Coordinates of C-alpha atoms in Angstrom, one line a residue:
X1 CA 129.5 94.8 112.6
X2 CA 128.4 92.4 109.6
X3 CA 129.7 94.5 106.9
X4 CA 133.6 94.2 108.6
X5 CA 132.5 90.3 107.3
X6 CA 131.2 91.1 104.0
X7 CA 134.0 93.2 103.3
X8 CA 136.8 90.5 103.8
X9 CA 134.7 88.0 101.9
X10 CA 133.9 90.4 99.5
X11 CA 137.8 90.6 98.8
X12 CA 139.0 87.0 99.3
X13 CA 135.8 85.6 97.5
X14 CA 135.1 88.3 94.2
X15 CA 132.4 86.5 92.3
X16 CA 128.8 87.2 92.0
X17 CA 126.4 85.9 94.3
X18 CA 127.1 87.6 98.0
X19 CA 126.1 85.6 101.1
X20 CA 125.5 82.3 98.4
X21 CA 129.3 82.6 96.9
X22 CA 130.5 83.2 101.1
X23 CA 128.5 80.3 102.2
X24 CA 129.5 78.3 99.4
X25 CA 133.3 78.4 100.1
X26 CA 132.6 78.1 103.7
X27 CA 129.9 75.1 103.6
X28 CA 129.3 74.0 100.3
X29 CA 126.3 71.5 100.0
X30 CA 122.8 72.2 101.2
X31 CA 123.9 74.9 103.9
X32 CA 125.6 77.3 100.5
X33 CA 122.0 77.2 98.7
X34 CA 120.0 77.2 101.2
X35 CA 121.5 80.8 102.0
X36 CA 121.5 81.5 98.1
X37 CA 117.4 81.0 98.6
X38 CA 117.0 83.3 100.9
X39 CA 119.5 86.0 99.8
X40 CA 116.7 85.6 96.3
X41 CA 113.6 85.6 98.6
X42 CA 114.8 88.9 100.6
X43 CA 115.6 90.6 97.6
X44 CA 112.5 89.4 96.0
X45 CA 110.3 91.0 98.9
X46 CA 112.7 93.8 99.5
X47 CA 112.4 94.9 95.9
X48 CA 108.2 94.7 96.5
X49 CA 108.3 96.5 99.4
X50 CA 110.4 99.2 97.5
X51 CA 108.1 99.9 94.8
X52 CA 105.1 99.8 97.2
X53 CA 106.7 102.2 99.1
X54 CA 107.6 104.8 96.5
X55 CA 103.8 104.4 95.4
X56 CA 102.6 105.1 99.0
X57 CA 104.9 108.3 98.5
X58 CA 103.8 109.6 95.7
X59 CA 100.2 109.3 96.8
X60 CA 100.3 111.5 99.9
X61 CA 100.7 114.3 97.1
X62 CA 99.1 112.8 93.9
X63 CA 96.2 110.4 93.7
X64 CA 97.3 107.3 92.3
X65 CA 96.3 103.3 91.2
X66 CA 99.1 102.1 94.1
X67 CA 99.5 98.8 93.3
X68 CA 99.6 99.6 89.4
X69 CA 102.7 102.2 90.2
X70 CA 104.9 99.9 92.3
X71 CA 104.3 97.4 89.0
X72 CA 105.1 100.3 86.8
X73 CA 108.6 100.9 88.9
X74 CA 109.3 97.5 88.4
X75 CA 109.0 96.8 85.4
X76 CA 111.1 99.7 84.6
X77 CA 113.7 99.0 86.8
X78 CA 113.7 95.5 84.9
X79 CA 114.8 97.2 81.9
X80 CA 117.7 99.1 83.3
X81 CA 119.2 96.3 85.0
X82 CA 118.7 93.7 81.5
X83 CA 121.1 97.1 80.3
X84 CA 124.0 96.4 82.9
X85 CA 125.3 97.6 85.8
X86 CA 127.3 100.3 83.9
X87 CA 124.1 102.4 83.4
X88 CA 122.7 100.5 87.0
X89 CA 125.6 102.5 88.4
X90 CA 125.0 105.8 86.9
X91 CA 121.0 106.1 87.5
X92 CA 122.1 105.1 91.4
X93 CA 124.2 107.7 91.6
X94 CA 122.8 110.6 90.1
X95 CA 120.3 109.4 92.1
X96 CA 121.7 109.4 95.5
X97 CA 123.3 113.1 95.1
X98 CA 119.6 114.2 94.8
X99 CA 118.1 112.3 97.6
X100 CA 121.1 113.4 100.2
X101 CA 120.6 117.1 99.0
X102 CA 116.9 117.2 99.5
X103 CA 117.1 115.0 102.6
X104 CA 120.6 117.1 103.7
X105 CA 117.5 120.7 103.1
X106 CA 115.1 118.8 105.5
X107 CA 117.3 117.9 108.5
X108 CA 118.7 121.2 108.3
X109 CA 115.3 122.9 109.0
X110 CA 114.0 120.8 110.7
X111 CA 116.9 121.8 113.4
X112 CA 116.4 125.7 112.8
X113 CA 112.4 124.6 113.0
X114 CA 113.0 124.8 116.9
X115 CA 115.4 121.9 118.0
X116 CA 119.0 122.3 119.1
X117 CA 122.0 120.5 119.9
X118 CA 121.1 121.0 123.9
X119 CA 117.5 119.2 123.4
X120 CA 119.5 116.3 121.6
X121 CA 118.9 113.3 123.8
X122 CA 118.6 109.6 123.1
X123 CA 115.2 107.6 124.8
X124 CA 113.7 104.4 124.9
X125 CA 110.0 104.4 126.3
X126 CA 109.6 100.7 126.0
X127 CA 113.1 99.5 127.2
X128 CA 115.4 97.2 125.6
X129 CA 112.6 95.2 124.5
X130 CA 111.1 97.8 121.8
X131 CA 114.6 99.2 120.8
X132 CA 114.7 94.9 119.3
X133 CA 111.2 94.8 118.1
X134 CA 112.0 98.3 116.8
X135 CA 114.5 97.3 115.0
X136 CA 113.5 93.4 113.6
X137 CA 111.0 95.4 111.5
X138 CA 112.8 99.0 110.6
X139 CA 116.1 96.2 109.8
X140 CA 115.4 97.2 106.2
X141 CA 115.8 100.3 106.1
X142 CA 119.3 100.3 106.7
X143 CA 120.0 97.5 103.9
X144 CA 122.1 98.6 101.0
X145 CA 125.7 98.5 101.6
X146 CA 125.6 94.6 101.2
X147 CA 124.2 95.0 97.7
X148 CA 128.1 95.8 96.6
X149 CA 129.1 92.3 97.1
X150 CA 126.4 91.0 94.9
X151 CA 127.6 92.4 92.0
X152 CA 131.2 92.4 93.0
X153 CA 132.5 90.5 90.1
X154 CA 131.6 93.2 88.1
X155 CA 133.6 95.8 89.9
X156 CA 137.0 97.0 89.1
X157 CA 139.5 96.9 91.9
X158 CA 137.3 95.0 94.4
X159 CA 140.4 94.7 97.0
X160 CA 139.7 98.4 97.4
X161 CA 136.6 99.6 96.1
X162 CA 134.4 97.2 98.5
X163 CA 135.7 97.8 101.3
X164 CA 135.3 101.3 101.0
X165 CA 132.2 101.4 99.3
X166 CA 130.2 99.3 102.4
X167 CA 131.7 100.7 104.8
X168 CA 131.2 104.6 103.4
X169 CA 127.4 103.9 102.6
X170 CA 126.9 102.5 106.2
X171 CA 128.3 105.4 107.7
X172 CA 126.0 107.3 105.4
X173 CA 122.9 105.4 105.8
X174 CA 123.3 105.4 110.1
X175 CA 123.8 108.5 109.8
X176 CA 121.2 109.9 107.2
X177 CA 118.5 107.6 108.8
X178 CA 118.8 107.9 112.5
X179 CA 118.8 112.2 112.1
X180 CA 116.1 112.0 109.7
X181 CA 113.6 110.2 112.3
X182 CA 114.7 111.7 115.3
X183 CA 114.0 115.5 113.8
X184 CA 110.6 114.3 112.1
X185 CA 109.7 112.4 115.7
X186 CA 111.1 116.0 117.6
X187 CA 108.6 118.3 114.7
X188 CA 105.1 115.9 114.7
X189 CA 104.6 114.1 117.8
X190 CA 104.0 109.9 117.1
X191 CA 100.9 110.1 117.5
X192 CA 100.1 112.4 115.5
X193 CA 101.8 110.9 112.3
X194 CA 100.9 107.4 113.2
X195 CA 98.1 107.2 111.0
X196 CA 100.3 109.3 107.7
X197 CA 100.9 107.1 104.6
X198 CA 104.3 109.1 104.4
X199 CA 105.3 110.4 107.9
X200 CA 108.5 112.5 107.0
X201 CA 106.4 113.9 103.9
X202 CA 103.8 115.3 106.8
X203 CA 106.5 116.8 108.9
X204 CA 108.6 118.5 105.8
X205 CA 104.8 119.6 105.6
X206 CA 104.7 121.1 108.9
X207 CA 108.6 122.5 109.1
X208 CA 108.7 123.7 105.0
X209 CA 105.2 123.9 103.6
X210 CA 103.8 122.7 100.9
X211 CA 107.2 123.0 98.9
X212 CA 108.7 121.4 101.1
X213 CA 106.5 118.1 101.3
X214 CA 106.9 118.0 97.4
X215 CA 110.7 117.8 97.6
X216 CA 110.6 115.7 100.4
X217 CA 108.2 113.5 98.1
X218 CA 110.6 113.5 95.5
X219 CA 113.9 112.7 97.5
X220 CA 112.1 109.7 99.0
X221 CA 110.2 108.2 96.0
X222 CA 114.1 108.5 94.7
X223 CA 115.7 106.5 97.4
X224 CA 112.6 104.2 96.5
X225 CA 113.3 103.4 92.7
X226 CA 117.5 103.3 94.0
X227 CA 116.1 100.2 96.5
X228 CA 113.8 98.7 93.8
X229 CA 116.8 99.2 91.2
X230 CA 119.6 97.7 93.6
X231 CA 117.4 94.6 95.0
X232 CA 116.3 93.5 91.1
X233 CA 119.7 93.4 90.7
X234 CA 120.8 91.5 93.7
X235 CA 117.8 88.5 93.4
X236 CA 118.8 88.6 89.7
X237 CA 122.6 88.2 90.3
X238 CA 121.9 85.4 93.2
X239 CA 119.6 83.2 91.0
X240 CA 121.9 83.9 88.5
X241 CA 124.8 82.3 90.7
X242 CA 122.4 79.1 91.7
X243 CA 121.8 78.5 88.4
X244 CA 125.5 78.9 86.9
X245 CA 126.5 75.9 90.0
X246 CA 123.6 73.8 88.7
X247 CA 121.2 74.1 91.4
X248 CA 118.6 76.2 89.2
X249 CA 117.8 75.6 85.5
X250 CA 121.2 76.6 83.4
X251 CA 118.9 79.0 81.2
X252 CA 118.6 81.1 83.9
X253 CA 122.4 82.1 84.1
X254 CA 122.0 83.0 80.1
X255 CA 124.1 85.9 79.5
X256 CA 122.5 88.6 77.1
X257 CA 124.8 89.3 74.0
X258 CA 125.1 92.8 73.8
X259 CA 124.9 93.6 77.4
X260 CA 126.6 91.3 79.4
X261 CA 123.8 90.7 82.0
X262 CA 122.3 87.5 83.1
X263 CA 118.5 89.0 81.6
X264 CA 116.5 85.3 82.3
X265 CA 117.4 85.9 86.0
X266 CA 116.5 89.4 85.8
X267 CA 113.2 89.0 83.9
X268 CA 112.2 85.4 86.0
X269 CA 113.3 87.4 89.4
X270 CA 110.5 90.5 88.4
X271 CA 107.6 88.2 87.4
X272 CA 107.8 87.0 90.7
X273 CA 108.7 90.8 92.2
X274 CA 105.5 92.0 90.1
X275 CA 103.3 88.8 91.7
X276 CA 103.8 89.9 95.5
X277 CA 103.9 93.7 94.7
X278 CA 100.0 93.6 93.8
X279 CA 99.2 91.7 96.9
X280 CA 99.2 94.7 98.9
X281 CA 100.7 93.0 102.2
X282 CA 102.9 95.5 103.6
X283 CA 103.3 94.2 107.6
X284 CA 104.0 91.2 106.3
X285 CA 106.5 91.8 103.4
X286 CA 108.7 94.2 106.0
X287 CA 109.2 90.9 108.4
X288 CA 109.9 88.7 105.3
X289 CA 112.6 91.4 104.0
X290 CA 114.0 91.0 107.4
X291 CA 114.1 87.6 108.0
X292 CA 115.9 86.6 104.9
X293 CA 118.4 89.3 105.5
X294 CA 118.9 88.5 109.3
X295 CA 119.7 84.6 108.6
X296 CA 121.8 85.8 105.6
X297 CA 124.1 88.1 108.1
X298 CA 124.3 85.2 110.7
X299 CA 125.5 83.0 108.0
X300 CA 128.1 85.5 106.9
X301 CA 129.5 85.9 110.0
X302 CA 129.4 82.1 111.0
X303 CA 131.5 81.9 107.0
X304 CA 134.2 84.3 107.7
X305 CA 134.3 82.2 111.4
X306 CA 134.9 79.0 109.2
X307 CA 137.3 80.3 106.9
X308 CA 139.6 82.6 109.5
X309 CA 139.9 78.8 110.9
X310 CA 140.2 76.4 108.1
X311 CA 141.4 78.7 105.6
X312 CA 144.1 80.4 107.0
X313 CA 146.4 81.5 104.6
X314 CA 144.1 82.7 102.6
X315 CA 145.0 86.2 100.9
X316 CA 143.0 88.8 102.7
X317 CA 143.7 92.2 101.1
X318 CA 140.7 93.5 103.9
X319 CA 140.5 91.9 107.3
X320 CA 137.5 92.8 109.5
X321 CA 138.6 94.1 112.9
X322 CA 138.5 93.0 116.5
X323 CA 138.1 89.6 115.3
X324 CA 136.5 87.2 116.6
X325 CA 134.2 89.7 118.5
X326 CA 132.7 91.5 115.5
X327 CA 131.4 88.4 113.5
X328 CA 130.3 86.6 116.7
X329 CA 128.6 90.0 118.0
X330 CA 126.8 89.9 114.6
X331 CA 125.5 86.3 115.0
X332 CA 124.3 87.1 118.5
X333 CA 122.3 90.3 118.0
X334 CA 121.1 88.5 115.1
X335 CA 119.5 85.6 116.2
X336 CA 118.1 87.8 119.1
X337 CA 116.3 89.8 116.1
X338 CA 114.9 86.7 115.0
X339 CA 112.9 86.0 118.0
X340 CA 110.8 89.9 117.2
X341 CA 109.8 88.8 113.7
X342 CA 106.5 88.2 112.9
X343 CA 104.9 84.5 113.9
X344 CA 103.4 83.9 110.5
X345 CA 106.2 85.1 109.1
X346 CA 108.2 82.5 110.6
X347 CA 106.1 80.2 109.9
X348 CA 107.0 81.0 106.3
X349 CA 110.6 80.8 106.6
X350 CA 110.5 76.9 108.3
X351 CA 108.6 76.7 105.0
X352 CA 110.7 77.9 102.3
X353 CA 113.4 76.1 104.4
X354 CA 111.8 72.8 104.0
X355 CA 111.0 74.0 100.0
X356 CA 114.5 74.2 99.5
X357 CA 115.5 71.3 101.4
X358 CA 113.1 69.2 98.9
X359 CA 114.6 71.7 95.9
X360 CA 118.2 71.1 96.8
X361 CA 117.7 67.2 96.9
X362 CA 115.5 66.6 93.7
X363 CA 118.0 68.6 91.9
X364 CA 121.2 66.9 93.6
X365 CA 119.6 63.5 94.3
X366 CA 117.5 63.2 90.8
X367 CA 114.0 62.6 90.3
X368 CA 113.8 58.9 90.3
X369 CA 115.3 58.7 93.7
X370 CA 113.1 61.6 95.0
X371 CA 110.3 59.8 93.5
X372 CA 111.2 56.4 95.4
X373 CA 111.6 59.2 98.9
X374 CA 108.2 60.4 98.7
X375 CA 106.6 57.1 98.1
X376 CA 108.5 56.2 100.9
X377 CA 107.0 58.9 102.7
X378 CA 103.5 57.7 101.5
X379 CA 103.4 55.0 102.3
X380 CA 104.2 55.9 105.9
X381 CA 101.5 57.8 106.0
X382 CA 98.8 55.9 104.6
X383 CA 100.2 53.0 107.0
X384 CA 99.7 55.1 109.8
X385 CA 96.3 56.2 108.8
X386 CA 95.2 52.3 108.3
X387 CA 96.4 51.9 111.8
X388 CA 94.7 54.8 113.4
X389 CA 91.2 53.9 111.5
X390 CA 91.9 50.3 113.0
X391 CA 92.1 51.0 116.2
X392 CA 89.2 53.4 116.5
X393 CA 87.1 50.8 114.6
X394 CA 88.1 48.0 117.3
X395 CA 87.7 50.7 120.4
X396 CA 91.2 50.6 121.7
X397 CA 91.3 54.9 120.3
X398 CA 88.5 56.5 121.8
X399 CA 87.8 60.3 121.8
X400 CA 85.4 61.1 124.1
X401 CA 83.1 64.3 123.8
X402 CA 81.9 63.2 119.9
X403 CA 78.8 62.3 118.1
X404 CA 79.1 58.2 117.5
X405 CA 78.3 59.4 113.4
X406 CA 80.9 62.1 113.6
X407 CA 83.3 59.6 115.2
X408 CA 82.1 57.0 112.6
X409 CA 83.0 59.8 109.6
X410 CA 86.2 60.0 110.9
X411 CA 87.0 56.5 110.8
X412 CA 86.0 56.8 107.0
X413 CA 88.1 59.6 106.6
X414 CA 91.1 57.5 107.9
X415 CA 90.8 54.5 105.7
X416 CA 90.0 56.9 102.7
X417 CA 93.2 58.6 103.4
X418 CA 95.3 55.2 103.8
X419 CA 94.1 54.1 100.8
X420 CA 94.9 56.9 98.9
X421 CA 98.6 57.7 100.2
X422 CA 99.3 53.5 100.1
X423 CA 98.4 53.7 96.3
X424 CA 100.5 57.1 95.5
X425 CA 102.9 54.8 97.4
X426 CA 102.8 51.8 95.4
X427 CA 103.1 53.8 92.1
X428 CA 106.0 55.9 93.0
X429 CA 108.3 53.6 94.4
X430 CA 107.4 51.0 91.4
X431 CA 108.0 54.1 89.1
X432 CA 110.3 53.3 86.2
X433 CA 112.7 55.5 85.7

């Protein structure tokens, strides 16, 4: 339902940048980078859990350093996309024909392995419920057709070629995907594949032999490197976007020379790619690929809302369908998503939200006035500790159940803290500038 959006922003809006560039026409302000953060972040851990995955894949059938692979994949992918998406675009698909032939092998024997068209039937053990949990962290792997916006001011024709092009490779993708777990679920029972570092490799074991699992290896290590190659390029293309409006640094929208790609963004976007890849966290880089993605489709829908309405006349060579029920469907399934992601990962989100909120302001507001905010701020707080160390010095705070030293310590600890924060305080707000 989200891509009818993104393919009528796609064509009223053709510049780089995706959900950032929609939001920005729509909103503007804080709301248009805020969404340009964490279309970077999502990319950022979509691209790490990409190259960690094709390392996992290639270990089931070769012993390999993990961690030093997924690095390996993306640094490589670096270079191809400092080369332009004119080579980007070839790799991709070359790439893709192999992985849908391979893939294309394995679904077709793993029907003549023993399933049929009569045995086809759709289940949910757990409900409602687990089809949403279910889905808030398998969301990623049906992520790609979105990618053609980012680099959408690159593409000839983009009246036609995006629709057609998101719409085609989310067709393919529901399709590809949902057949290629239901046959491995119908071959190798759950439970017995639960604990396999590549599941479908271990079933193309069991329906095609060892032959099998190798191909199977190398069609999905391939659709690894095409998701590491396509979400370097989205990060790099969004930060390259912030930092052409002037919310980042203006060297990172540098353009290389002989290539015509924004390289700074590319190489600054796979330092930090290369940083999260060795930590080895794969639970919680899934959710945090998810959750950027899930409040960057909410906002896409919520700016295609905005514009339909204030924008009217607006030249719309695409125009989703069934409006408004498709973009306000979109919003709705999504924010019910939210609610299956991870705690911590939340967690992180409220705090890269509050990052960029600090971001947004010390680059629109300028340093001498954030400097005067957070003195501001301090002193607050070191008021409010005086007070509290005051109180439980003259009785009127009492907390029962602790040691008269302990509760003596803490008053310490108060006045400590006061004093501290009211002289950061002092010295920002008397800062010169």
């Amino acid at each position: 339902l989200t891509m009818f959006s993104y393919c009528e922003l796609g064509t009223v809006i053709p510049h780089a940048g995706s959900e950032y560039t929609f939001a920005k026409a729509a909103y503007g302000g804080f709301i248009s980078f805020l969404t340009g953060w964490f279309e970077w972040l999502s990319n950022m851990f979509y691209a790490t859990l990409s190259a960690i995955g094709v390392a996992y894949i290639i270990s089931y059938v070769i012993p390999i350093n993990v961690p030093l692979v997924a690095i390996f994949v993306v640094i490589l992918f670096t270079a191809v996309n400092i080369r332009g998406v004119k080579e980007v675009g070839t790799v991709e698909t070359i790439l893709t024909i192999v992985v849908l032939t391979i893939l294309g092998i394995y679904a077709w024997n793993g029907w003549s392995y023993g399933l049929s068209m009569e045995e086809f039937k759709l289940s949910a053990p757990q409900g409602l419920i687990g089809i949403f949990a279910a889905t808030a962290y398998l969301f990623e792997l049906y992520l790609g057709a979105e990618a053609v916006a980012v680099a959408q001011a690159e593409i000839k024709n983009p009246e036609k070629t995006i629709p057609r092009a998101m719409i085609l490779s989310s067709v393919i993708l529901i399709i590809l995907y949902t057949t290629i777990v239901y046959v491995t679920l119908k071959v190798v029972p759950p439970e017995t594949i639960a604990g396999q570092t590549s599941p479908i490799t271990f079933a193309a074991e069991q329906i095609m032999g060892k032959l099998g699992a190798i191909l199977v290896t190398i069609a999905l290590a391939i659709a690894g490197l095409a998701a590491t190659n396509e979400a370097i390029m989205a990060q790099s293309r969004t930060v390259y976007a912030l930092s052409r409006d002037g919310y980042f640094p203006k060297a990172f929208s540098k353009i290389h020379k002989r290539f015509g790609t924004p390289y700074v963004a590319v190489v600054l976007c796979s330092i930090f790619t290369i940083a999260f890849t060795s930590t080895g966290l794969v639970n919680f880089i899934v959710y945090a690929v998810n959750l950027g993605f899930i409040v960057g489709f909410s906002i896409v829908n919520l700016s295609l809302i905005k514009l339909r309405k204030e924008k009217p006349r607006l030249k719309r060579p695409f125009k989703a369908p069934l409006y408004p029920f498709t973009p306000i469907a979109g919003i709705i399934i999504s924010l019910i998503l939210l609610l299956f992601i991870d705690p911590w990962v939340m967690v992180l989100g409220a705090e890269a939200t509050i990052l960029a909120y600090l971001a947004y302001h010390f680059r629109m507001v300028g340093y001498h006035r954030i400097r005067i905010a957070i003195g501001g701020i301090n002193l607050g707080i070191g008021c409010l500790a005086a007070l509290l160390s005051y109180l439980m010095k003259t009785g009127v705070v009492i907390l029962s159940g602790i040691q008269s030293s302990l509760f003596e310590m803490l008053i310490q600890i108060f006045v400590l803290v006061s004093a501290v924060y009211l002289l950061a305080g002092v010295l920002n707000v008397t800062a010169k500038t």
